[in-house]
Coordinates of C-alpha atoms in Angstrom, one line a residue:
M1 CA 76.1 102.2 75.4
S2 CA 75.7 102.6 79.2
A3 CA 72.5 101.1 80.2
K4 CA 70.0 102.5 82.7
T5 CA 69.0 100.0 85.3
I6 CA 65.7 99.6 87.1
M7 CA 65.1 97.0 89.8
I8 CA 62.0 95.1 90.8
Q9 CA 62.0 94.1 94.5
G10 CA 59.3 92.3 96.5
A11 CA 57.8 92.9 99.9
T12 CA 57.8 89.1 100.3
S13 CA 59.0 86.0 98.4
D14 CA 56.7 85.0 95.5
A15 CA 55.3 88.6 95.3
G16 CA 55.4 88.6 91.5
K17 CA 58.9 90.0 91.0
S18 CA 59.8 87.5 88.2
A19 CA 56.5 88.0 86.4
L20 CA 56.7 91.8 86.6
A21 CA 60.3 91.8 85.4
T22 CA 59.5 89.3 82.5
G23 CA 56.5 91.4 81.4
L24 CA 58.5 94.6 81.6
C25 CA 61.3 93.1 79.6
R26 CA 58.9 92.1 76.8
L27 CA 57.1 95.4 76.9
L28 CA 60.4 97.3 76.4
A29 CA 61.6 94.9 73.7
R30 CA 58.4 95.4 71.8
R31 CA 59.0 99.2 71.8
G32 CA 62.4 98.8 70.3
V33 CA 64.5 99.1 73.5
R34 CA 67.6 96.9 73.7
V35 CA 67.0 95.4 77.1
A36 CA 68.5 92.6 79.2
P37 CA 67.4 90.9 82.4
F38 CA 69.6 90.7 85.5
K39 CA 69.4 89.0 88.9
P40 CA 72.4 89.6 91.1
Q41 CA 71.9 86.5 93.3
N42 CA 69.4 83.7 92.7
M43 CA 68.8 80.7 95.0
A44 CA 67.0 78.1 92.8
L45 CA 67.3 74.5 91.7
N46 CA 65.7 75.4 88.3
S47 CA 68.5 76.4 85.9
A48 CA 69.4 76.7 82.3
V49 CA 72.4 76.6 80.1
T50 CA 73.5 79.8 78.4
A51 CA 74.9 80.6 74.9
D52 CA 78.3 81.0 76.5
G53 CA 78.2 77.6 78.1
G54 CA 77.4 78.5 81.7
E55 CA 74.5 78.1 84.1
I56 CA 72.0 80.6 85.3
G57 CA 68.6 80.6 87.0
R58 CA 65.7 79.5 84.8
S59 CA 63.7 82.7 85.4
Q60 CA 66.5 84.8 83.9
A61 CA 66.7 82.5 80.8
V62 CA 62.9 83.1 80.4
Q63 CA 63.4 86.8 80.9
A64 CA 66.1 86.8 78.2
L65 CA 63.5 85.2 75.8
A66 CA 61.2 88.0 76.8
C67 CA 63.9 90.5 75.8
R68 CA 64.4 88.5 72.6
V69 CA 68.1 88.0 73.3
E70 CA 70.2 85.0 74.1
P71 CA 70.6 84.1 77.8
H72 CA 74.1 84.9 79.1
T73 CA 75.9 84.1 82.4
D74 CA 76.2 87.8 83.1
M75 CA 72.4 87.9 83.5
N76 CA 72.6 85.9 86.8
P77 CA 76.2 86.1 88.1
V78 CA 75.5 84.4 91.4
L79 CA 73.4 81.2 91.5
L80 CA 73.0 79.2 94.7
K81 CA 71.7 75.6 94.3
P82 CA 70.8 74.2 97.7
N83 CA 72.0 70.6 98.3
S84 CA 71.3 70.4 102.0
H85 CA 69.3 72.3 104.7
T86 CA 72.3 74.6 105.4
G87 CA 74.5 74.5 102.3
S88 CA 74.5 75.2 98.5
Q89 CA 76.6 74.7 95.5
V90 CA 77.8 78.2 94.6
I91 CA 77.9 79.1 90.9
I92 CA 79.7 82.3 89.9
Q93 CA 79.3 83.7 86.4
G94 CA 78.0 80.4 85.2
R95 CA 80.7 78.1 86.8
A96 CA 80.4 76.0 90.0
I97 CA 83.2 76.9 92.4
G98 CA 82.2 74.5 95.1
N99 CA 79.8 74.0 98.1
M100 CA 79.4 76.4 100.9
E101 CA 77.5 76.4 104.2
A102 CA 75.4 79.5 104.8
R103 CA 77.9 81.0 107.3
G104 CA 80.8 80.4 104.9
Y105 CA 78.9 82.0 102.1
H106 CA 78.2 85.1 104.2
G107 CA 81.9 85.7 104.4
Y108 CA 82.3 85.1 100.7
K109 CA 79.8 87.8 99.8
P110 CA 82.3 90.6 99.1
V111 CA 83.9 88.3 96.4
A112 CA 80.5 87.5 95.0
M113 CA 79.6 91.2 94.9
K114 CA 82.7 91.9 92.8
A115 CA 81.4 89.3 90.3
V116 CA 77.9 90.9 90.4
L117 CA 79.2 94.4 89.6
E118 CA 81.6 93.0 86.8
S119 CA 78.7 91.3 85.1
H120 CA 76.4 94.3 85.4
A121 CA 79.1 96.6 84.0
R122 CA 79.5 94.3 81.0
L123 CA 75.8 94.2 80.3
A124 CA 75.6 98.0 80.7
E125 CA 78.0 98.4 77.8
Q126 CA 75.8 96.3 75.5
Y127 CA 72.2 97.3 76.3
Q128 CA 70.1 100.5 76.7
C129 CA 68.2 99.1 79.7
I130 CA 68.6 96.5 82.4
V131 CA 65.6 95.1 84.3
A132 CA 67.0 93.8 87.5
E133 CA 65.2 91.5 89.9
G134 CA 65.7 91.2 93.6
A135 CA 65.5 88.1 95.8
G136 CA 63.1 87.6 98.7
S137 CA 62.5 90.9 100.5
P138 CA 64.9 93.8 101.0
A139 CA 63.7 94.1 104.6
E140 CA 65.1 90.8 105.9
I141 CA 67.0 92.3 108.8
N142 CA 69.3 89.3 109.3
L143 CA 70.5 89.4 105.7
R144 CA 71.1 93.2 105.4
D145 CA 74.8 93.1 106.3
G146 CA 76.7 92.5 103.1
D147 CA 73.5 92.3 101.0
I148 CA 74.1 91.7 97.2
A149 CA 70.7 90.6 96.2
N150 CA 68.4 93.7 96.9
M151 CA 69.2 97.1 98.2
G152 CA 72.9 96.4 98.5
F153 CA 73.1 96.0 94.7
A154 CA 70.7 98.9 94.1
E155 CA 72.8 101.3 96.2
A156 CA 76.0 100.1 94.5
V157 CA 74.8 100.9 91.0
D158 CA 72.5 103.8 92.1
C159 CA 69.3 102.5 90.4
P160 CA 65.6 103.2 91.1
V161 CA 63.5 100.4 92.6
I162 CA 59.9 99.4 92.1
L163 CA 58.4 97.5 95.2
V164 CA 55.8 94.9 94.5
A165 CA 53.4 93.0 96.9
D166 CA 50.9 90.2 96.4
I167 CA 47.4 91.0 97.5
E168 CA 46.5 87.3 97.3
R169 CA 48.6 86.7 100.4
G170 CA 46.6 89.2 102.5
G171 CA 48.1 92.2 104.4
V172 CA 49.3 93.9 101.2
F173 CA 49.3 97.4 102.8
A174 CA 51.2 96.2 105.8
H175 CA 53.7 94.4 103.5
L176 CA 54.4 97.6 101.5
A177 CA 54.3 100.1 104.4
G178 CA 56.3 97.8 106.7
T179 CA 59.0 97.1 104.1
L180 CA 59.5 100.8 103.5
A181 CA 59.6 101.4 107.2
L182 CA 62.5 98.9 107.6
L183 CA 64.6 100.4 104.9
S184 CA 67.3 103.0 105.5
E185 CA 66.6 106.6 104.4
S186 CA 68.7 106.3 101.3
E187 CA 67.1 103.0 100.3
R188 CA 63.6 104.4 100.9
A189 CA 64.5 107.3 98.7
R190 CA 65.3 105.1 95.7
V191 CA 61.9 103.4 95.7
V192 CA 60.1 105.2 92.9
G193 CA 56.8 103.4 93.1
L194 CA 54.7 100.6 94.5
V195 CA 52.8 97.8 92.7
I196 CA 49.9 95.7 94.0
N197 CA 49.9 92.4 92.3
R198 CA 47.2 89.6 91.6
F199 CA 44.1 91.6 92.4
R200 CA 40.8 90.0 91.8
G201 CA 37.6 92.0 91.2
D202 CA 36.8 95.7 90.7
P203 CA 39.9 97.8 91.3
S204 CA 37.7 100.8 92.2
L205 CA 37.0 99.0 95.5
L206 CA 40.6 99.3 96.4
K207 CA 40.8 103.0 95.7
T208 CA 40.5 104.2 99.4
G209 CA 43.3 101.8 100.4
V210 CA 45.5 103.0 97.5
D211 CA 44.9 106.6 98.4
W212 CA 45.8 105.9 102.0
L213 CA 49.0 104.0 101.0
E214 CA 50.2 106.8 98.8
Q215 CA 49.6 109.4 101.5
Y216 CA 51.2 107.3 104.3
T217 CA 54.3 106.2 102.4
G218 CA 54.7 109.2 100.1
K219 CA 55.2 106.8 97.2
P220 CA 52.9 106.5 94.1
V221 CA 51.1 103.3 93.4
L222 CA 52.1 102.6 89.8
G223 CA 49.6 99.9 89.2
V224 CA 47.0 97.5 90.6
L225 CA 47.7 94.4 88.5
P226 CA 44.9 92.0 87.9
Y227 CA 45.1 88.3 88.6
L228 CA 45.8 86.6 85.3
H229 CA 43.9 83.3 85.0
D230 CA 45.7 80.5 83.1
L231 CA 49.0 82.3 83.1
H232 CA 51.9 80.0 82.9
L233 CA 55.5 81.0 83.4
E234 CA 58.4 78.7 84.3
A235 CA 58.8 78.8 88.0
E236 CA 62.0 80.1 89.6
D237 CA 62.0 77.4 92.3
S238 CA 58.5 76.8 93.8
M239 CA 56.9 73.6 92.6
G240 CA 53.4 74.9 93.1
L241 CA 52.4 72.1 95.4
D242 CA 49.5 74.1 96.6
K243 CA 48.1 74.3 93.0
P244 CA 46.4 71.8 90.8
G245 CA 49.0 69.6 89.0
G246 CA 47.4 69.6 85.6
A247 CA 44.4 68.4 83.7
R248 CA 42.2 66.1 85.9
A249 CA 41.1 62.6 84.9
E250 CA 38.4 63.0 82.4
G251 CA 38.0 60.6 79.5
D252 CA 41.0 59.0 78.0
K253 CA 43.9 60.8 79.7
L254 CA 47.4 59.5 80.3
R255 CA 48.2 59.4 84.1
V256 CA 51.6 60.7 84.9
A257 CA 53.1 60.8 88.5
A258 CA 56.4 62.3 89.7
P259 CA 57.9 62.4 93.3
A260 CA 58.4 65.9 94.8
A261 CA 61.7 64.9 96.4
P262 CA 63.4 67.5 98.7
R263 CA 66.2 68.4 96.3
V264 CA 64.3 68.0 93.0
S265 CA 65.9 70.2 90.3
N266 CA 64.6 71.5 87.0
H267 CA 61.1 70.5 87.8
T268 CA 60.2 72.9 84.9
D269 CA 60.8 69.7 82.8
F270 CA 57.2 68.8 83.9
D271 CA 55.6 72.0 82.6
P272 CA 54.5 70.6 79.2
L273 CA 53.0 67.6 81.0
R274 CA 51.1 69.9 83.4
L275 CA 49.7 71.8 80.4
H276 CA 48.9 69.0 78.0
P277 CA 45.2 68.5 77.6
Q278 CA 45.5 64.7 77.4
V279 CA 47.6 64.3 80.5
E280 CA 46.6 64.0 84.2
F281 CA 49.8 65.0 86.0
T282 CA 50.3 64.5 89.7
L283 CA 53.3 65.7 91.7
V284 CA 53.4 63.6 94.8
R285 CA 54.7 65.2 98.0
A286 CA 55.9 63.5 101.2
G287 CA 53.3 61.4 103.0
Q288 CA 50.9 61.3 100.1
P289 CA 49.8 58.0 98.6
I290 CA 51.4 57.2 95.2
P291 CA 48.6 57.2 92.7
P292 CA 48.0 54.7 89.9
A293 CA 49.9 55.9 86.8
D294 CA 50.7 54.9 83.2
L295 CA 54.0 56.8 83.4
I296 CA 56.3 57.5 86.4
V297 CA 58.8 60.3 85.9
L298 CA 61.9 60.5 88.1
P299 CA 63.2 64.1 87.9
G300 CA 66.6 65.6 88.3
S301 CA 68.1 66.1 91.8
K302 CA 70.8 68.2 93.4
N303 CA 71.5 65.4 95.9
V304 CA 70.8 62.1 94.2
L305 CA 71.8 59.8 97.0
A306 CA 69.8 61.7 99.6
D307 CA 66.7 62.0 97.3
L308 CA 67.0 58.3 96.5
A309 CA 66.9 57.5 100.2
W310 CA 63.8 59.8 100.5
L311 CA 62.1 57.9 97.6
R312 CA 62.7 54.6 99.3
A313 CA 61.4 55.9 102.7
Q314 CA 58.2 57.1 100.9
G315 CA 57.6 53.7 99.3
W316 CA 58.5 54.7 95.7
E317 CA 60.9 51.7 95.1
E318 CA 58.2 49.1 95.8
A319 CA 55.6 51.2 93.9
I320 CA 57.9 51.4 90.8
R321 CA 58.6 47.7 91.0
R322 CA 54.9 46.9 91.0
H323 CA 54.3 49.5 88.3
L324 CA 56.9 47.8 86.0
R325 CA 55.5 44.4 86.8
Y326 CA 52.1 45.4 85.5
G327 CA 53.6 46.9 82.3
G328 CA 53.9 50.6 83.3
K329 CA 56.5 52.9 81.9
V330 CA 59.3 54.8 83.8
L331 CA 61.2 57.9 82.5
G332 CA 64.3 59.2 84.3
I333 CA 65.7 62.6 83.7
C334 CA 69.3 63.4 84.8
G335 CA 69.4 62.5 88.5
G336 CA 66.4 60.2 87.8
L337 CA 68.6 58.4 85.2
Q338 CA 71.3 58.0 87.7
M339 CA 68.9 56.5 90.3
L340 CA 67.8 53.9 87.9
G341 CA 71.3 52.4 87.6
R342 CA 73.0 49.8 89.9
K343 CA 75.3 52.1 91.8
L344 CA 75.9 55.7 92.6
H345 CA 79.3 57.0 93.7
D346 CA 80.2 60.4 95.2
P347 CA 83.9 59.9 96.2
D348 CA 84.6 63.6 96.7
G349 CA 81.4 64.4 98.6
L350 CA 80.2 66.8 95.8
E351 CA 76.6 66.5 96.9
G352 CA 76.9 65.5 100.5
E353 CA 79.0 63.1 102.5
P354 CA 81.5 61.1 100.4
G355 CA 80.3 57.6 99.7
S356 CA 78.5 55.2 97.5
G357 CA 75.0 53.7 97.5
D358 CA 72.8 51.2 95.6
G359 CA 70.7 52.5 92.9
L360 CA 67.3 51.1 92.0
G361 CA 69.1 48.6 89.7
W362 CA 66.8 48.6 86.7
L363 CA 69.5 49.8 84.3
D364 CA 72.8 48.0 84.0
M365 CA 75.0 51.1 84.6
E366 CA 76.8 53.0 87.4
T367 CA 77.3 56.7 87.9
T368 CA 80.3 58.5 89.5
L369 CA 80.1 62.2 90.4
A370 CA 83.0 64.2 89.1
P371 CA 84.0 67.8 89.9
E372 CA 83.7 69.0 86.3
K373 CA 80.0 69.9 85.6
R374 CA 78.7 69.2 82.1
L375 CA 76.9 72.3 80.8
T376 CA 75.7 72.1 77.2
R377 CA 72.8 72.6 74.9
M378 CA 72.0 69.7 72.6
R379 CA 69.8 68.9 69.6
G380 CA 69.2 65.4 68.2
R381 CA 66.5 62.8 67.8
L382 CA 64.9 60.4 70.3
T383 CA 65.3 56.7 69.5
L384 CA 61.5 56.7 70.1
G385 CA 60.0 57.2 66.7
D386 CA 63.0 59.2 65.5
A387 CA 61.4 62.4 67.0
E388 CA 63.3 65.7 66.9
A389 CA 64.5 66.7 70.4
A390 CA 66.4 69.6 72.0
G391 CA 67.3 70.6 75.5
Y392 CA 70.3 71.0 77.8
E393 CA 72.5 69.0 80.1
I394 CA 73.5 70.1 83.6
H395 CA 75.1 67.3 85.6
M396 CA 78.3 66.2 87.4
G397 CA 77.6 62.5 87.0
V398 CA 79.5 60.3 84.5
S399 CA 77.6 57.2 83.7
A400 CA 78.9 54.0 82.3
G401 CA 77.7 50.5 81.6
P402 CA 76.0 48.1 79.1
A403 CA 72.6 49.9 79.5
L404 CA 74.1 52.9 77.5
D405 CA 74.6 50.7 74.5
K406 CA 70.9 51.2 73.8
P407 CA 70.6 55.0 74.0
A408 CA 67.6 57.2 74.5
V409 CA 68.8 60.0 72.3
R410 CA 71.2 60.4 69.4
F411 CA 72.6 63.9 69.0
D412 CA 73.4 65.8 65.9
D413 CA 77.1 65.8 66.7
G414 CA 77.2 62.0 66.6
S415 CA 77.1 61.4 70.3
A416 CA 74.4 59.4 72.2
D417 CA 72.8 59.9 75.5
G418 CA 70.8 57.9 78.1
A419 CA 69.4 54.4 78.0
R420 CA 66.3 52.3 77.1
S421 CA 65.7 49.0 79.0
A422 CA 65.7 45.7 77.0
D423 CA 61.9 45.4 77.7
D424 CA 61.4 49.0 76.6
Q425 CA 59.6 50.0 79.8
I426 CA 62.3 52.4 80.9
F427 CA 63.6 55.4 79.1
A428 CA 66.3 57.6 80.7
T429 CA 68.2 60.6 79.6
Y430 CA 70.4 63.5 80.8
L431 CA 68.5 65.9 78.6
H432 CA 66.5 68.5 80.4
G433 CA 63.6 70.0 78.5
V434 CA 63.0 66.7 76.7
F435 CA 59.2 67.4 76.6
D436 CA 59.5 70.9 75.2
E437 CA 59.7 69.9 71.5
P438 CA 56.2 69.0 70.3
A439 CA 57.4 65.9 68.3
A440 CA 59.5 64.6 71.3
C441 CA 56.6 65.0 73.7
Q442 CA 54.2 63.2 71.3
A443 CA 56.7 60.3 70.9
I444 CA 57.1 59.9 74.7
L445 CA 53.4 60.1 75.4
R446 CA 52.7 57.5 72.6
W447 CA 55.4 55.2 74.1
A448 CA 53.8 55.6 77.5
G449 CA 50.4 54.5 76.2
L450 CA 48.5 57.4 74.7
A451 CA 47.2 56.3 71.4
E452 CA 46.9 59.6 69.6
P453 CA 48.7 62.3 71.5
E454 CA 48.1 65.9 70.4
A455 CA 51.0 68.2 69.6
L456 CA 51.6 70.8 72.4
D457 CA 53.8 73.6 71.1
Y458 CA 55.3 74.5 74.5
P459 CA 57.7 77.2 73.2
A460 CA 54.8 79.0 71.4
L461 CA 52.7 78.7 74.5
R462 CA 55.5 80.3 76.6
E463 CA 55.8 83.2 74.1
A464 CA 52.0 83.8 74.2
N465 CA 52.1 83.9 78.0
I466 CA 55.0 86.4 78.0
D467 CA 53.0 88.6 75.6
K468 CA 50.0 88.3 77.8
L469 CA 52.0 89.7 80.7
A470 CA 53.3 92.6 78.6
D471 CA 49.7 93.3 77.4
M472 CA 48.5 93.5 81.0
L473 CA 51.3 95.9 82.0
E474 CA 50.5 98.1 79.0
K475 CA 47.0 98.5 80.3
H476 CA 47.5 98.6 84.1
L477 CA 51.0 99.9 84.9
N478 CA 51.8 103.6 85.0
L479 CA 54.8 103.8 82.7
E480 CA 55.5 107.5 83.2
P481 CA 58.3 107.0 85.8
I482 CA 59.9 104.4 83.5
A483 CA 59.5 106.6 80.5
A484 CA 61.2 109.5 82.2
W485 CA 64.1 107.2 83.3
L486 CA 64.8 105.6 79.9
P487 CA 67.2 107.3 77.5
G488 CA 66.1 109.1 74.4
G489 CA 62.3 108.9 75.1
A490 CA 62.3 105.2 74.1
I491 CA 58.8 104.9 75.7
S492 CA 56.1 107.4 75.0
V493 CA 53.0 107.3 77.3

């Protein structure tokens, strides 16, 4: 095989690239096309472990599910995980190669591009079609030199581009027309169509604007996609702090609070809690009061010592101490587990300046950051109610101490993970996705104080939302340009 590639780029960040790519992946898979997702370069703190034991952006893992194939490191060959305001951990084809400041990474881009093209070539030999997703906007003038994320990649593999803009943000015609105006002549030529995303109301009211846009740009508008209410897809990076956190307090609901620390990672762990009908979930940002809660969740972090200092500055240490004194429960995931120990050591400066710091001290253990990152998928059972659990580990910390003698999870391979405090008020694990399995989520909510928790089948809910996206594209997206581009008439319109 030698796959055809089509790329989704956005006029702005959060224009709907990931959603459009995910829906298109499922639409093609349902029609029998062997399709794979691809994102040349992703900057995100939400990641997933692949079948080949590497790390990619969470959105590409979800897109692989939409394609009904296993996630692979070639689907996101460059992943940047910010650990400071100016630097990131750089992950190439699933493996961390070290930290780089922005200027240093700019000089490294030719090497990164080589990895991008190698990964794309391997996928092209295995699939009929590759749905690629850009990053940010292709019209970022300061990033054009050496670009590997948008038009630099599209030009290198000679693929067509669909440009999408979000009408919810306002200025949708300026976003699309302005982006095209800032592209080079060859880049502009490869844009095969425009998409207006998240439109509310009667689309006929937009017709004069669409007609003008097509005449002004010379590009067809392939679709005006409606705003989908109650659509949930795992976020690439945004925590959605401007959106409601979950079900509001109404009747007998479990109150769950989590801090939105600056380097919080894999906050998609919270998604089943956001969606659970018996949970009132609150993500607490800087400067907000910490609300009363039955359960406090400390999430993962890409810079544990720095995020722990932030928690203390925001008053979380005293709030957790008071919460525990009155019988509340605390759950730590990955970096949150490490924070709950007595000491944290980063002798090599893997997440910032070399050094050590005091943890919160509620678990008798210490963690030392080591260069080798643990990347693995695991299945087992919680020690809470012997509930089935599954997820993935992504961490550089090695924890040791008596607290680990009472683990949180026992895995099928005979190993154990995490810790439970002697008074059973603290449950901590390295396992991301611990709420995804219905039985595990129920067991944790019951432990936290919910008498009769309902089963939330999060994987089934995710599948239903992917299908909902594909159904919408079937109805509102003009597939003719895609049909003409696919080999062998795989799509008929």
